[in-house]
Every structure is written in C-alpha cells, then in structure tokens.
Coordinates of N, CA and C in Angstrom, one line a residue:
N235 N 51.6 -1.6 -11.9 CA 50.4 -2.1 -12.4 C 49.3 -2.2 -11.1
K236 N 49.9 -2.7 -9.9 CA 48.9 -2.9 -8.8 C 48.5 -1.6 -8.2
N237 N 49.5 -0.6 -8.4 CA 49.1 0.7 -7.9 C 48.0 1.3 -8.8
K238 N 48.0 1.2 -10.0 CA 47.0 1.5 -11.1 C 45.7 1.1 -10.7
N239 N 45.5 -0.2 -10.3 CA 44.3 -1.0 -10.0 C 43.8 -0.4 -8.6
K240 N 44.6 -0.1 -7.7 CA 44.1 0.4 -6.5 C 43.7 1.8 -6.6
K241 N 44.3 2.7 -7.3 CA 43.7 4.0 -7.8 C 42.4 3.9 -8.5
E242 N 42.2 3.0 -9.4 CA 40.8 2.8 -10.0 C 39.9 2.4 -9.0
D243 N 40.2 1.5 -8.1 CA 39.2 1.2 -7.1 C 38.8 2.1 -6.2
R244 N 39.8 2.9 -5.8 CA 39.6 4.1 -4.9 C 38.7 5.1 -5.7
E245 N 38.9 5.3 -6.9 CA 38.2 6.3 -7.6 C 36.7 5.8 -7.7
F246 N 36.4 4.5 -7.9 CA 35.0 3.9 -7.9 C 34.4 4.1 -6.7
L247 N 35.2 3.8 -5.6 CA 34.4 3.7 -4.2 C 34.0 5.2 -3.8
V248 N 34.8 6.2 -4.3 CA 34.6 7.7 -3.9 C 33.8 8.4 -4.8
K249 N 33.1 7.7 -5.7 CA 32.4 8.5 -6.7 C 31.2 9.2 -6.0
P250 N 31.2 10.6 -6.3 CA 30.1 11.4 -5.6 C 28.7 11.3 -6.3
T251 N 27.6 11.4 -5.6 CA 26.4 11.4 -6.0 C 25.6 12.7 -5.6
T252 N 24.6 13.0 -6.5 CA 23.7 14.1 -6.1 C 22.3 13.7 -6.1
L253 N 21.4 14.2 -5.5 CA 20.0 13.9 -5.5 C 19.3 15.0 -6.5
N254 N 20.0 15.9 -7.0 CA 19.3 17.1 -7.7 C 18.7 16.4 -9.0
P255 N 19.0 15.7 -9.7 CA 18.4 15.2 -10.8 C 17.1 14.3 -10.5
S256 N 17.1 13.8 -9.3 CA 15.9 13.0 -8.8 C 14.8 14.0 -8.5
Y257 N 15.1 15.0 -7.8 CA 14.1 16.2 -7.5 C 13.5 16.8 -8.8
S258 N 14.2 16.8 -9.8 CA 13.6 17.6 -11.0 C 12.7 16.7 -11.8
N259 N 12.6 15.5 -11.5 CA 11.9 14.4 -12.3 C 10.5 14.4 -11.8
K260 N 9.5 15.0 -12.6 CA 8.1 15.2 -12.2 C 7.4 13.7 -11.9
L261 N 7.7 12.8 -12.7 CA 7.2 11.4 -12.6 C 7.5 10.8 -11.4
L262 N 8.8 10.9 -11.1 CA 9.4 10.3 -9.8 C 8.7 10.9 -8.6
A263 N 8.7 12.4 -8.7 CA 8.1 13.0 -7.5 C 6.7 12.4 -7.4
I264 N 5.8 12.4 -8.3 CA 4.5 12.0 -8.3 C 4.4 10.5 -7.8
S265 N 5.2 9.7 -8.2 CA 5.3 8.3 -7.7 C 5.6 8.1 -6.3
V266 N 6.6 8.8 -5.9 CA 7.1 8.8 -4.5 C 6.0 9.5 -3.7
F267 N 5.4 10.3 -4.0 CA 4.3 11.1 -3.3 C 3.1 10.1 -3.0
L268 N 2.7 9.3 -4.2 CA 1.6 8.4 -4.0 C 2.1 7.2 -3.2
Y269 N 3.3 6.8 -3.1 CA 3.8 5.8 -2.5 C 3.6 6.1 -1.1
G270 N 3.8 7.4 -0.7 CA 3.7 7.8 0.8 C 2.3 7.9 1.1
V271 N 1.5 8.3 0.2 CA 0.1 8.5 0.6 C -0.6 7.1 0.8
Y272 N -0.3 6.3 -0.1 CA -0.8 4.8 0.0 C -0.2 4.2 1.2
S273 N 1.0 4.3 1.6 CA 1.6 3.7 2.8 C 0.7 4.3 4.1
F274 N 0.5 5.6 4.1 CA -0.3 6.2 5.2 C -1.5 5.7 5.2
C275 N -2.4 5.8 4.1 CA -3.7 5.1 4.2 C -3.9 3.8 4.7
L276 N -3.0 2.9 4.1 CA -3.0 1.4 4.3 C -2.7 1.2 5.7
M277 N -1.7 1.8 6.3 CA -1.3 1.7 7.6 C -2.4 2.0 8.6
A278 N -3.1 3.3 8.3 CA -4.1 3.7 9.2 C -5.3 2.8 9.2
V279 N -5.6 2.2 8.0 CA -6.7 1.2 8.1 C -6.3 -0.1 8.9
D280 N -4.9 -0.5 8.7 CA -4.4 -1.6 9.4 C -4.6 -1.4 10.9
E281 N -4.2 -0.2 11.4 CA -4.2 0.1 12.8 C -5.5 0.3 13.3
I282 N -6.5 0.9 12.6 CA -7.7 1.3 13.1 C -8.6 0.1 13.1
F283 N -8.7 -0.6 12.0 CA -9.7 -1.8 11.8 C -9.8 -2.6 13.0
N284 N -8.5 -3.1 13.5 CA -8.5 -4.1 14.6 C -9.1 -3.4 15.8
L285 N -8.7 -2.2 16.2 CA -9.4 -1.5 17.4 C -10.8 -1.2 17.2
W286 N -11.2 -0.8 16.0 CA -12.6 -0.7 15.6 C -13.5 -1.9 15.7
A287 N -13.0 -3.0 15.3 CA -13.8 -4.3 15.3 C -13.9 -4.8 16.8
I288 N -12.9 -4.6 17.7 CA -13.2 -5.2 19.0 C -13.7 -4.0 20.1
S289 N -14.0 -2.8 19.6 CA -14.6 -1.8 20.4 C -16.1 -2.0 20.6
T290 N -16.6 -1.6 21.5 CA -18.0 -2.1 21.8 C -19.0 -1.2 21.0
K291 N -20.2 -1.6 20.7 CA -21.2 -1.0 19.7 C -21.6 0.5 20.1
D292 N -21.6 0.7 21.4 CA -21.9 2.0 21.9 C -20.8 3.1 21.7
K293 N -19.6 2.5 21.5 CA -18.6 3.5 21.0 C -18.2 3.5 19.6
G294 N -19.2 2.9 18.8 CA -19.1 2.9 17.2 C -18.3 1.5 16.7
G295 N -18.1 0.7 17.6 CA -17.3 -0.6 17.1 C -18.1 -1.6 16.7
L296 N -17.6 -2.8 16.6 CA -18.5 -4.0 16.1 C -18.6 -5.0 17.3
D297 N -17.9 -4.7 18.3 CA -18.1 -5.6 19.6 C -17.8 -7.1 19.3
W298 N -16.6 -7.3 18.4 CA -16.2 -8.6 18.1 C -15.3 -9.2 19.4
S299 N -15.2 -10.4 19.3 CA -14.3 -11.0 20.2 C -13.0 -11.2 19.4
T300 N -11.8 -11.4 20.0 CA -10.7 -11.6 19.3 C -10.7 -12.7 18.5
T301 N -11.5 -13.8 18.8 CA -11.6 -14.9 17.8 C -12.3 -14.6 16.4
D302 N -13.4 -13.6 16.6 CA -14.0 -13.2 15.4 C -13.1 -12.3 14.5
L303 N -12.3 -11.4 15.1 CA -11.4 -10.7 14.4 C -10.3 -11.6 13.8
G304 N -9.8 -12.6 14.5 CA -8.9 -13.5 13.9 C -9.4 -14.2 12.6
V305 N -10.7 -14.7 12.8 CA -11.3 -15.3 11.6 C -11.4 -14.4 10.4
C306 N -11.9 -13.3 10.7 CA -12.0 -12.2 9.6 C -10.8 -12.0 8.9
L307 N -9.7 -11.7 9.7 CA -8.4 -11.4 9.2 C -7.7 -12.6 8.5
T308 N -8.0 -13.8 9.0 CA -7.5 -15.0 8.2 C -8.1 -15.2 6.9
F309 N -9.4 -15.1 6.9 CA -10.1 -15.5 5.6 C -9.8 -14.2 4.5
S310 N -9.7 -13.1 5.0 CA -9.4 -11.9 4.2 C -7.9 -12.2 3.6
A311 N -7.1 -12.5 4.4 CA -5.6 -12.7 4.0 C -5.5 -14.0 2.8
I312 N -6.3 -15.0 3.0 CA -6.2 -16.2 2.2 C -6.8 -15.6 0.8
L313 N -8.0 -14.9 1.0 CA -8.8 -14.5 -0.3 C -7.9 -13.4 -1.0
T314 N -7.3 -12.6 -0.3 CA -6.5 -11.5 -0.9 C -5.3 -12.1 -1.7
T315 N -4.6 -13.1 -1.1 CA -3.5 -13.9 -1.7 C -4.0 -14.3 -3.2
L316 N -5.0 -15.1 -3.0 CA -5.7 -15.8 -4.3 C -6.2 -14.7 -5.2
L317 N -6.8 -13.8 -4.8 CA -7.3 -12.7 -5.8 C -6.1 -12.0 -6.4
T318 N -5.1 -11.5 -5.8 CA -3.9 -10.9 -6.2 C -3.3 -11.8 -7.3
L319 N -3.0 -13.1 -6.9 CA -2.3 -14.0 -7.7 C -3.3 -14.3 -9.0
L320 N -4.4 -14.2 -9.1 CA -5.2 -14.4 -10.3 C -5.6 -12.9 -10.9
I321 N -5.7 -11.9 -10.4 CA -6.0 -10.8 -11.0 C -4.9 -10.1 -11.5
Y322 N -3.7 -9.9 -10.9 CA -2.6 -9.1 -11.3 C -2.2 -9.4 -12.7
P323 N -2.0 -10.7 -13.0 CA -1.4 -11.0 -14.4 C -2.5 -10.6 -15.4
I324 N -3.8 -10.6 -15.1 CA -4.9 -10.4 -16.2 C -4.8 -8.7 -16.3
I325 N -4.7 -8.1 -15.3 CA -4.8 -6.5 -15.3 C -3.7 -6.1 -16.1
T326 N -2.4 -6.5 -15.7 CA -1.3 -6.0 -16.4 C -1.0 -6.5 -17.9
K327 N -1.8 -7.7 -18.1 CA -1.8 -8.1 -19.6 C -2.3 -7.2 -20.5
Y328 N -3.6 -6.6 -20.0 CA -4.2 -5.7 -20.9 C -4.2 -4.3 -20.6
F329 N -3.5 -3.8 -19.5 CA -3.2 -2.4 -19.3 C -2.0 -2.2 -19.0
D330 N -1.5 -1.0 -19.2 CA -0.1 -0.5 -18.8 C -0.1 -0.2 -17.2
I331 N 1.1 0.0 -16.8 CA 1.2 0.2 -15.4 C 0.5 1.3 -14.9
Y332 N 0.2 2.5 -15.5 CA -0.5 3.7 -15.2 C -2.0 3.3 -15.0
W333 N -2.6 2.6 -16.0 CA -4.0 2.2 -16.0 C -4.2 1.2 -14.9
S334 N -3.2 0.2 -14.8 CA -3.4 -0.7 -13.7 C -3.6 -0.1 -12.3
F335 N -2.7 0.9 -12.2 CA -2.7 1.6 -10.8 C -4.0 2.4 -10.7
T336 N -4.3 3.1 -11.8 CA -5.7 3.8 -11.7 C -6.8 2.9 -11.4
I337 N -6.9 1.8 -12.1 CA -8.0 0.7 -11.8 C -8.2 0.2 -10.4
C338 N -6.7 -0.2 -9.9 CA -6.7 -0.5 -8.6 C -7.2 0.7 -7.4
D339 N -6.6 1.8 -7.9 CA -7.0 3.0 -7.0 C -8.4 3.2 -6.9
L340 N -9.3 3.1 -8.1 CA -10.6 3.2 -8.2 C -11.3 2.2 -7.4
V341 N -10.8 0.9 -7.3 CA -11.4 -0.2 -6.6 C -11.2 0.1 -5.0
G342 N -9.9 0.4 -4.8 CA -9.4 0.3 -3.3 C -9.9 1.6 -2.6
A343 N -9.9 2.7 -3.1 CA -10.2 4.0 -2.4 C -11.7 4.0 -1.8
P344 N -12.7 3.5 -2.6 CA -14.0 3.5 -2.0 C -14.1 2.5 -0.8
T345 N -13.4 1.5 -0.9 CA -13.5 0.5 0.2 C -13.0 0.9 1.6
M346 N -12.1 2.0 1.4 CA -11.5 2.6 2.6 C -12.7 3.2 3.4
F347 N -13.6 3.7 2.8 CA -14.9 4.4 3.4 C -15.8 3.5 3.8
L348 N -15.8 2.1 3.5 CA -16.8 1.0 3.9 C -16.8 1.1 5.4
F349 N -15.8 0.8 6.1 CA -15.7 0.6 7.4 C -16.4 1.9 8.2
P350 N -16.0 3.1 8.0 CA -16.6 4.2 8.7 C -18.1 4.3 8.3
I351 N -18.6 4.0 7.3 CA -20.0 3.9 6.9 C -20.7 2.9 7.8
I352 N -20.1 1.8 8.0 CA -20.8 0.8 8.9 C -21.0 1.4 10.1
S353 N -20.0 2.0 10.7 CA -20.0 2.7 11.8 C -21.0 3.8 12.1
E354 N -20.8 4.7 11.1 CA -21.7 5.9 11.1 C -23.1 5.6 10.9
Y355 N -23.7 4.7 10.3 CA -25.0 4.5 10.0 C -25.5 3.3 10.9
K356 N -24.7 3.0 12.1 CA -25.2 2.0 13.0 C -25.5 0.7 12.4
L357 N -24.9 0.4 11.3 CA -25.3 -0.9 10.7 C -24.8 -2.2 11.6
A358 N -24.1 -2.0 12.6 CA -23.7 -3.1 13.5 C -24.9 -3.4 14.4
Y359 N -25.8 -2.5 14.5 CA -27.1 -2.9 15.2 C -28.1 -3.5 14.4
I360 N -28.1 -3.1 13.0 CA -29.1 -3.6 12.0 C -28.6 -5.1 11.5
L361 N -27.5 -5.2 11.2 CA -27.1 -6.5 10.7 C -26.5 -7.5 11.7
T362 N -26.6 -8.7 11.2 CA -26.1 -9.8 12.3 C -24.7 -9.8 12.2
N363 N -24.0 -10.5 13.2 CA -22.5 -10.5 13.3 C -22.0 -11.1 12.0
W364 N -22.6 -12.1 11.6 CA -22.0 -12.8 10.4 C -22.0 -12.0 9.1
E365 N -23.1 -11.3 9.0 CA -23.3 -10.4 7.8 C -22.3 -9.3 7.8
I366 N -21.9 -8.7 8.9 CA -20.8 -7.7 9.2 C -19.5 -8.4 8.8
Q367 N -19.3 -9.5 9.4 CA -18.1 -10.1 8.9 C -18.0 -10.5 7.6
I368 N -18.9 -10.8 6.8 CA -18.7 -11.1 5.5 C -18.4 -9.8 4.7
I369 N -19.1 -8.7 5.1 CA -18.9 -7.4 4.5 C -17.4 -7.0 4.8
S370 N -17.1 -7.1 5.9 CA -15.7 -6.7 6.4 C -14.7 -7.5 5.6
I371 N -14.8 -8.9 5.4 CA -13.8 -9.8 4.7 C -13.8 -9.3 3.3
L372 N -15.0 -9.2 2.7 CA -15.0 -8.6 1.2 C -14.3 -7.2 1.1
G373 N -14.6 -6.5 2.1 CA -14.1 -4.9 2.1 C -12.5 -5.1 2.1
L374 N -12.1 -5.9 3.2 CA -10.7 -6.0 3.5 C -9.8 -6.6 2.2
V375 N -10.6 -7.7 1.5 CA -9.9 -8.3 0.5 C -9.8 -7.3 -0.8
L376 N -10.8 -6.6 -1.1 CA -10.8 -5.6 -2.2 C -9.8 -4.6 -2.0
L377 N -9.7 -4.2 -0.7 CA -8.6 -3.1 -0.4 C -7.2 -3.5 -0.3
K378 N -7.1 -4.7 0.2 CA -5.7 -5.3 0.1 C -5.2 -5.8 -1.1
A379 N -6.1 -6.3 -2.0 CA -5.7 -6.9 -3.2 C -5.4 -5.7 -4.0
S380 N -6.3 -4.7 -4.1 CA -6.1 -3.5 -4.9 C -4.9 -2.8 -4.5
S381 N -4.6 -2.6 -3.2 CA -3.4 -1.8 -2.8 C -2.1 -2.8 -3.0
S382 N -2.2 -4.0 -3.1 CA -1.1 -4.8 -3.4 C -0.5 -4.7 -4.8
I383 N -1.5 -4.6 -5.7 CA -1.4 -4.5 -7.0 C -0.8 -3.1 -7.4
A384 N -1.5 -1.9 -6.5 CA -1.2 -0.5 -6.6 C 0.3 -0.3 -6.2
F385 N 0.6 -1.0 -5.2 CA 2.1 -1.0 -4.7 C 3.1 -1.5 -5.7
S386 N 2.7 -2.7 -6.3 CA 3.6 -3.1 -7.4 C 3.7 -2.1 -8.7
C387 N 2.6 -1.5 -9.0 CA 2.5 -0.6 -10.1 C 3.4 0.6 -9.6
L388 N 3.2 1.1 -8.5 CA 3.9 2.2 -7.8 C 5.5 2.0 -7.9
A389 N 5.9 0.8 -7.5 CA 7.3 0.3 -7.5 C 7.9 0.4 -9.0
L390 N 7.1 -0.1 -9.9 CA 7.4 0.0 -11.3 C 7.5 1.4 -12.0
M391 N 6.5 2.1 -11.4 CA 6.6 3.5 -12.0 C 7.7 4.2 -11.3
V392 N 8.2 4.1 -10.2 CA 9.5 4.7 -9.5 C 10.6 4.2 -10.4
N393 N 10.6 2.9 -10.6 CA 11.9 2.3 -11.3 C 11.9 3.0 -12.9
N394 N 10.8 3.1 -13.5 CA 10.6 3.6 -14.9 C 10.8 5.0 -15.0
S395 N 10.7 5.8 -13.9 CA 10.9 7.2 -14.0 C 12.2 7.7 -14.0
V396 N 13.2 6.9 -13.6 CA 14.7 7.2 -13.8 C 15.5 6.3 -14.4
S397 N 16.7 6.6 -14.8 CA 17.7 5.8 -15.4 C 18.1 4.6 -14.4
K398 N 18.8 3.7 -15.1 CA 19.3 2.5 -14.4 C 20.2 2.9 -13.3
E399 N 21.0 3.9 -13.4 CA 22.0 4.3 -12.5 C 21.4 5.0 -11.3
K400 N 20.3 5.5 -11.5 CA 19.5 6.3 -10.3 C 18.4 5.5 -9.7
R401 N 18.1 4.2 -10.2 CA 17.2 3.5 -9.4 C 17.2 3.1 -7.9
G402 N 18.5 3.0 -7.6 CA 18.8 2.6 -6.0 C 18.4 3.9 -5.3
K403 N 18.6 5.0 -5.9 CA 18.3 6.4 -5.0 C 16.8 6.5 -5.1
A404 N 16.3 6.3 -6.2 CA 14.9 6.6 -6.5 C 14.1 5.6 -5.5
N405 N 14.5 4.2 -5.3 CA 13.9 3.3 -4.6 C 14.0 3.6 -3.1
G406 N 15.2 4.2 -2.7 CA 15.5 4.5 -1.3 C 14.5 5.7 -1.0
L407 N 14.4 6.8 -1.9 CA 13.6 7.9 -1.7 C 12.2 7.3 -1.3
S408 N 11.6 6.4 -2.3 CA 10.3 6.1 -2.2 C 10.1 5.3 -0.8
M409 N 11.1 4.4 -0.5 CA 11.0 3.7 0.8 C 11.0 4.7 2.0
C410 N 11.8 5.7 1.8 CA 11.8 6.6 3.0 C 10.5 7.4 3.1
V411 N 10.0 7.8 2.0 CA 8.7 8.5 2.1 C 7.5 7.6 2.6
G412 N 7.7 6.3 2.1 CA 6.6 5.4 2.4 C 6.6 5.0 3.9
S413 N 8.0 5.0 4.3 CA 8.0 4.7 6.0 C 7.6 5.9 6.8
F414 N 7.8 7.0 6.2 CA 7.4 8.3 6.9 C 5.9 8.2 6.9
G415 N 5.2 7.9 5.8 CA 3.7 7.7 6.0 C 3.3 6.7 6.8
K416 N 4.0 5.6 7.0 CA 3.5 4.5 7.9 C 3.9 5.0 9.4
F417 N 4.8 5.7 9.5 CA 5.1 6.5 10.8 C 4.0 7.4 11.2
L418 N 3.4 8.2 10.3 CA 2.3 9.2 10.7 C 0.9 8.6 10.7
A419 N 0.9 7.4 10.1 CA -0.6 6.9 10.0 C -1.3 6.8 11.4
P420 N -0.6 6.1 12.4 CA -1.4 5.9 13.7 C -1.7 7.3 14.3
F421 N -0.9 8.2 14.2 CA -1.2 9.5 14.7 C -2.4 10.1 13.9
G422 N -2.3 10.1 12.6 CA -3.4 10.7 11.8 C -4.8 9.9 11.9
S423 N -4.7 8.7 12.1 CA -5.9 7.8 12.1 C -6.6 7.9 13.6
A424 N -5.9 8.3 14.5 CA -6.5 8.4 16.0 C -7.5 9.5 16.1

C-alpha cells in the first residue's frame, strides 16, 4: 500500500507539461503582448519623467528641484490611489473586462504624450512652475490610474483566456514578457 502511494506521488511530481496549447490561443497571445507593451510604455514614462523634470529648461526639461519633483510624485500617488479605488468598481460594474481595458487605454494613451508636448512647445517658458506642476500631477494621475486598471484587466484577460490548469503558465508567460518590456524601456526611451 505504501509503495502504491509513493508511485502515485512520483507520477504526480513528474507530470510533463507543454507550452504548445498556450501559443495557439490568440486571446492569450494578444493579452500577453499588450501586457508587455504596457509594461514597456509605463516603465519608459517612469524612467524619463524624473530625468525630464529635473533637467534644465534649455535642454527641454522643467528645471525642477528634487523637492518639486517629490511633491509632484507624492500628490500624484495619493490621488492615483484614491481615483483607482473609486473608479475601478464603477467601471467594472457597468462594463466587461475588455471594455474596461479599452476605456482605460483611451484615457491613458493620450496622457503619455502630454509631457513631450509640454517640452516640445516650450510651455515651461510660458507657464509658471505651479501651473506645470498641476498639469503634471493631473497627467500622472490619469496615466497611473488608467494603467493600474488596465493592468488589472489584462491580468483578468490572461486568466480568462486559458483553462484553470494552464493559468500558472499563462501568468508566468505574461510576467516574463512584461519584465522583458520593463527591461527594454530605459533603452527605448533614452
């Protein structure tokens, strides 16, 4: 009887797995690809925003002190948390995962271009420091809150695209692609 249990345990531990079914799933492939793209874009914004904010105006930056940058990031983090906690239940109550992701994508994507527009049109020379900080805080809040909800939707899309038995593999694959996107972001944004 003990030998039978040991044999069953060994068979359970050595069970082979394949990735082929995961690659043939188009919804999984799209979800994982979007996860990687989002990871790349958000890491690029996170890396570049701090450098851009403390760069001098003649180099296209905002010429902020580290205190100004800290205040902007602190207020944007607090407001992002509040907005995410308030908006996410409302969006998911009225829309399914795919529409929730689309709405957040439509809100978040344009805000990624807000910061280059400020730099390109030399708005740092026209607007006061406080006005630019308010615009930056609002832009960061919209970007971070929408991306937070979008990442939640993407995680649900990955989980819903495969059966229960393959969720671990699918989540591992999406994390791997997301980490690769985060790895490439500093190089792509420089």
